Short mmCIF file of N, CA and C in Angstrom, two decimals:
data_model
loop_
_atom_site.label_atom_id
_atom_site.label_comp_id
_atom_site.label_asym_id
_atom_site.label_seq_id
_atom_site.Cartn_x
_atom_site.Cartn_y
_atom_site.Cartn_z
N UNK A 341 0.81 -1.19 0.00
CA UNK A 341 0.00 0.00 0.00
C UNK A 341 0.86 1.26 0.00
N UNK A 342 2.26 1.32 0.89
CA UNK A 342 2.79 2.36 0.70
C UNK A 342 3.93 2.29 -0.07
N UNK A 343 4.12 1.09 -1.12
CA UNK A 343 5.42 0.87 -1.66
C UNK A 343 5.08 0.93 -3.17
N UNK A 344 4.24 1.53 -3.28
CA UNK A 344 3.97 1.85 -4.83
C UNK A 344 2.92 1.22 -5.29
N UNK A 345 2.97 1.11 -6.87
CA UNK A 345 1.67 0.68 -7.53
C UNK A 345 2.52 -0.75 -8.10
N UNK A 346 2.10 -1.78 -8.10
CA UNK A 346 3.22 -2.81 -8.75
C UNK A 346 3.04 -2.36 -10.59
N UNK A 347 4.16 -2.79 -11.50
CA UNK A 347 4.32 -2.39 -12.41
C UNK A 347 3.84 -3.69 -13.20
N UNK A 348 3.56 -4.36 -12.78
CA UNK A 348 2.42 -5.75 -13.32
C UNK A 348 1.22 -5.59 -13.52
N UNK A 349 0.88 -4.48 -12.20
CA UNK A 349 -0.64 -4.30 -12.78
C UNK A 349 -0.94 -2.85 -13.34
N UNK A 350 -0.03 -2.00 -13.45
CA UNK A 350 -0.50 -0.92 -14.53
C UNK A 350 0.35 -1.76 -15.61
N UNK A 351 1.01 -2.50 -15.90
CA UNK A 351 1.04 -2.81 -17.45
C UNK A 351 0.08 -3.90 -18.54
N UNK A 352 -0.92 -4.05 -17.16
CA UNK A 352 -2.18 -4.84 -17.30
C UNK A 352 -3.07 -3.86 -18.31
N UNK A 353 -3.11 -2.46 -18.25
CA UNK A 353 -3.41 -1.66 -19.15
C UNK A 353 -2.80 -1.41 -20.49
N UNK A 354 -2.37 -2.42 -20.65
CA UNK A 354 -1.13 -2.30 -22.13
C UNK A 354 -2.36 -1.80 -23.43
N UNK A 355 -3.71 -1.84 -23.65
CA UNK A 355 -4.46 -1.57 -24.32
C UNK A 355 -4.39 0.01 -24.41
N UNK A 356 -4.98 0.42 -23.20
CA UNK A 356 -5.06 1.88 -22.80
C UNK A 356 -3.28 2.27 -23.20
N UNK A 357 -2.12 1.61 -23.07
CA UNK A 357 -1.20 2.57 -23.07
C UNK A 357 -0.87 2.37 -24.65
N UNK A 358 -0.78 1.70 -25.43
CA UNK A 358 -0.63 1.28 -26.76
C UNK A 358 -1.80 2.09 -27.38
N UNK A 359 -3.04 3.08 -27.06
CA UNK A 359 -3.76 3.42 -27.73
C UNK A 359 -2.96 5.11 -27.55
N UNK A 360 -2.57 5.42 -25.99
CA UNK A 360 -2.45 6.38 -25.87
C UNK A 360 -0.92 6.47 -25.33
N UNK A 361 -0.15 6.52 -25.88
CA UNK A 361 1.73 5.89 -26.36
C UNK A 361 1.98 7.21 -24.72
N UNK A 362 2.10 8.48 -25.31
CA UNK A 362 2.37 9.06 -23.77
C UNK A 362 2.14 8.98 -22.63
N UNK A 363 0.55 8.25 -22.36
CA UNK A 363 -0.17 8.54 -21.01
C UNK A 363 0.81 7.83 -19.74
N UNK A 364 0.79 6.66 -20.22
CA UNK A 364 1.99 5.82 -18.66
C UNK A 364 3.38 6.57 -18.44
N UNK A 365 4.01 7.13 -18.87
CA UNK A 365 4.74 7.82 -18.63
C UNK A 365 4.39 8.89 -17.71
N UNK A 366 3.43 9.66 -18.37
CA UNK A 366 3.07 11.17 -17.51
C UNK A 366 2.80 10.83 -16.49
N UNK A 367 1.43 9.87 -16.34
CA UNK A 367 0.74 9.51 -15.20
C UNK A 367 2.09 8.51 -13.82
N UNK A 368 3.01 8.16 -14.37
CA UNK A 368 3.55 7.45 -13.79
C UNK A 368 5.05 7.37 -13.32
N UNK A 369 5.75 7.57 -12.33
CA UNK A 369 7.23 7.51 -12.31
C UNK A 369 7.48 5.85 -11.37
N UNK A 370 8.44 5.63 -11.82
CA UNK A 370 8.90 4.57 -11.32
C UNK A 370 9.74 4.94 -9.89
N UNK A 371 9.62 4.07 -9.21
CA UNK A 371 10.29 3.95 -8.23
C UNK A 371 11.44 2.40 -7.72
N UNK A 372 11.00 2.20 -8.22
CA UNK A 372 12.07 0.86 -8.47
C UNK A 372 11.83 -0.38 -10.11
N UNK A 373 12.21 -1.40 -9.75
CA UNK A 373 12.35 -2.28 -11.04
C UNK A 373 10.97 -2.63 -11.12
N UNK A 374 10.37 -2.89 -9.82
CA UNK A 374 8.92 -3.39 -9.46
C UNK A 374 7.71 -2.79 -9.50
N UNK A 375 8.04 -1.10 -9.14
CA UNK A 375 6.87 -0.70 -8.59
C UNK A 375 7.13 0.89 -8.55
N UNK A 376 5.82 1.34 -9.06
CA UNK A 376 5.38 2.67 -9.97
C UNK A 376 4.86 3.94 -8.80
N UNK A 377 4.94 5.19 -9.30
CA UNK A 377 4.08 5.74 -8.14
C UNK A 377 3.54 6.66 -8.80
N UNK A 378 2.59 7.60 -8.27
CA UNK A 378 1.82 8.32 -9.37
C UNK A 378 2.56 9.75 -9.78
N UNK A 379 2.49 9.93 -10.79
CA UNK A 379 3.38 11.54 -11.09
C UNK A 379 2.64 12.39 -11.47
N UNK A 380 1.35 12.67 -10.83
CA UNK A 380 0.74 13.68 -11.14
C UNK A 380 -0.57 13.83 -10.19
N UNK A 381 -1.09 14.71 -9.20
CA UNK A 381 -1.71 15.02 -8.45
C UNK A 381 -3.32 14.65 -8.84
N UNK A 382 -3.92 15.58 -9.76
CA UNK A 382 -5.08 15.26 -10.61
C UNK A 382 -5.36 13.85 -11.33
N UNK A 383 -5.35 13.24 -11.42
CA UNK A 383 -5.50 11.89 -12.53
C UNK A 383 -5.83 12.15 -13.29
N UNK A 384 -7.73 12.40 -13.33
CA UNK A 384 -8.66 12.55 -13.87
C UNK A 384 -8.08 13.87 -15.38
N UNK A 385 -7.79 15.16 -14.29
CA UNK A 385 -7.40 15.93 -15.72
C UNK A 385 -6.21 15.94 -15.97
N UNK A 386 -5.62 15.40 -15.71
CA UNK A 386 -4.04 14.86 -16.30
C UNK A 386 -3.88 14.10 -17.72
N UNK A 387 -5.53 12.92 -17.79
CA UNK A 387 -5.67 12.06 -18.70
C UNK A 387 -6.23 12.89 -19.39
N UNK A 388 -7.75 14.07 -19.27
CA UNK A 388 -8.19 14.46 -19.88
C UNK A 388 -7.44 15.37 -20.90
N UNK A 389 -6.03 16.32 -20.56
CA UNK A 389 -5.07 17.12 -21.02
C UNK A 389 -4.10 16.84 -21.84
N UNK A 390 -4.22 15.60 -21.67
CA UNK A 390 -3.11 14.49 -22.30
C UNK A 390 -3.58 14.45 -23.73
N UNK A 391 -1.86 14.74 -24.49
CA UNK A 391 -2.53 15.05 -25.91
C UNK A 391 -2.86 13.90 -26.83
N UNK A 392 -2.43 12.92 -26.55
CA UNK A 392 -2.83 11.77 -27.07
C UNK A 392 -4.09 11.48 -27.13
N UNK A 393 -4.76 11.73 -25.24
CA UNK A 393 -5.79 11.18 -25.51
C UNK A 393 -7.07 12.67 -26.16
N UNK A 394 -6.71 13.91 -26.09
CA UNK A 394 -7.49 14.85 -26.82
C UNK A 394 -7.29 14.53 -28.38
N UNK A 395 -6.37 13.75 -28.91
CA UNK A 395 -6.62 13.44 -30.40
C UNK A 395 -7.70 12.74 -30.33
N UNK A 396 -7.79 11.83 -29.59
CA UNK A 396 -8.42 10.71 -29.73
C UNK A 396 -10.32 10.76 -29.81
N UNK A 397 -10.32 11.95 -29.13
CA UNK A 397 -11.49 12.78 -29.21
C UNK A 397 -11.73 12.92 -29.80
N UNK A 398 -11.24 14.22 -30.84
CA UNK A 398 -11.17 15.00 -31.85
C UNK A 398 -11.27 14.15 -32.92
N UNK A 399 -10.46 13.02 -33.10
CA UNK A 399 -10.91 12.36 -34.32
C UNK A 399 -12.45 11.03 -34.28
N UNK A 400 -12.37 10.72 -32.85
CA UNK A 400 -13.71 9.57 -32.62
C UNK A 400 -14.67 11.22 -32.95
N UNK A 401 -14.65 12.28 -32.51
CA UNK A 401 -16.12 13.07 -33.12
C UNK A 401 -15.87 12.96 -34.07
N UNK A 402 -14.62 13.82 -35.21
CA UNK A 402 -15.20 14.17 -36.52
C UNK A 402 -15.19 12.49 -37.28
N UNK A 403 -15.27 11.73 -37.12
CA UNK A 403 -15.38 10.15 -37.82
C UNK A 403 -17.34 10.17 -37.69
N UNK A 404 -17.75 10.53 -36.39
CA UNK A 404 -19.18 10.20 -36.02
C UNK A 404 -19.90 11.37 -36.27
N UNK A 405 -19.13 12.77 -36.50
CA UNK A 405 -19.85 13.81 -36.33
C UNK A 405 -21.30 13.83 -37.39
N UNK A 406 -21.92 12.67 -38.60
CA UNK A 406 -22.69 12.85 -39.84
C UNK A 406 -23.49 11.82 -39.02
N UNK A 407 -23.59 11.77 -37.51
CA UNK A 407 -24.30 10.62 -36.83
C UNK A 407 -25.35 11.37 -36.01
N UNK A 408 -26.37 10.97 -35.98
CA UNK A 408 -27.44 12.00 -35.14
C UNK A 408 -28.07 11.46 -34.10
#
């Protein structure tokens, strides 16, 4: 609980990080070989700011935007 996040289970998100190549980095510093800790206060708008995942927006609307 106070020795980090293990790096087994945020790489359990390999989907989420392979969609969005920067996010584990920002969101994350390592602290040893094992185990991760968080690098950023906010989560929530850390991910939302994150430019990867604002492409990802921007292009899922304009793909759907002729959708009503």
């Amino acid at each position: 609980m106070f020795g980090g996040i293990p790096n087994l289970e945020i790489d359990e998100l390999k989907e989420y990080w392979d969609s969005f190549p920067s996010l584990k980095s920002h969101l994350f510093k390592a602290i040893s070989d094992e185990y991760s800790d968080m690098n950023v206060e906010n989560i929530e708008n850390e991910i939302i700011e994150n430019a990867d995942v604002k492409s990802f927006i921007t292009e899922f609307y304009s793909k759907f935007e002729s959708f009503r």
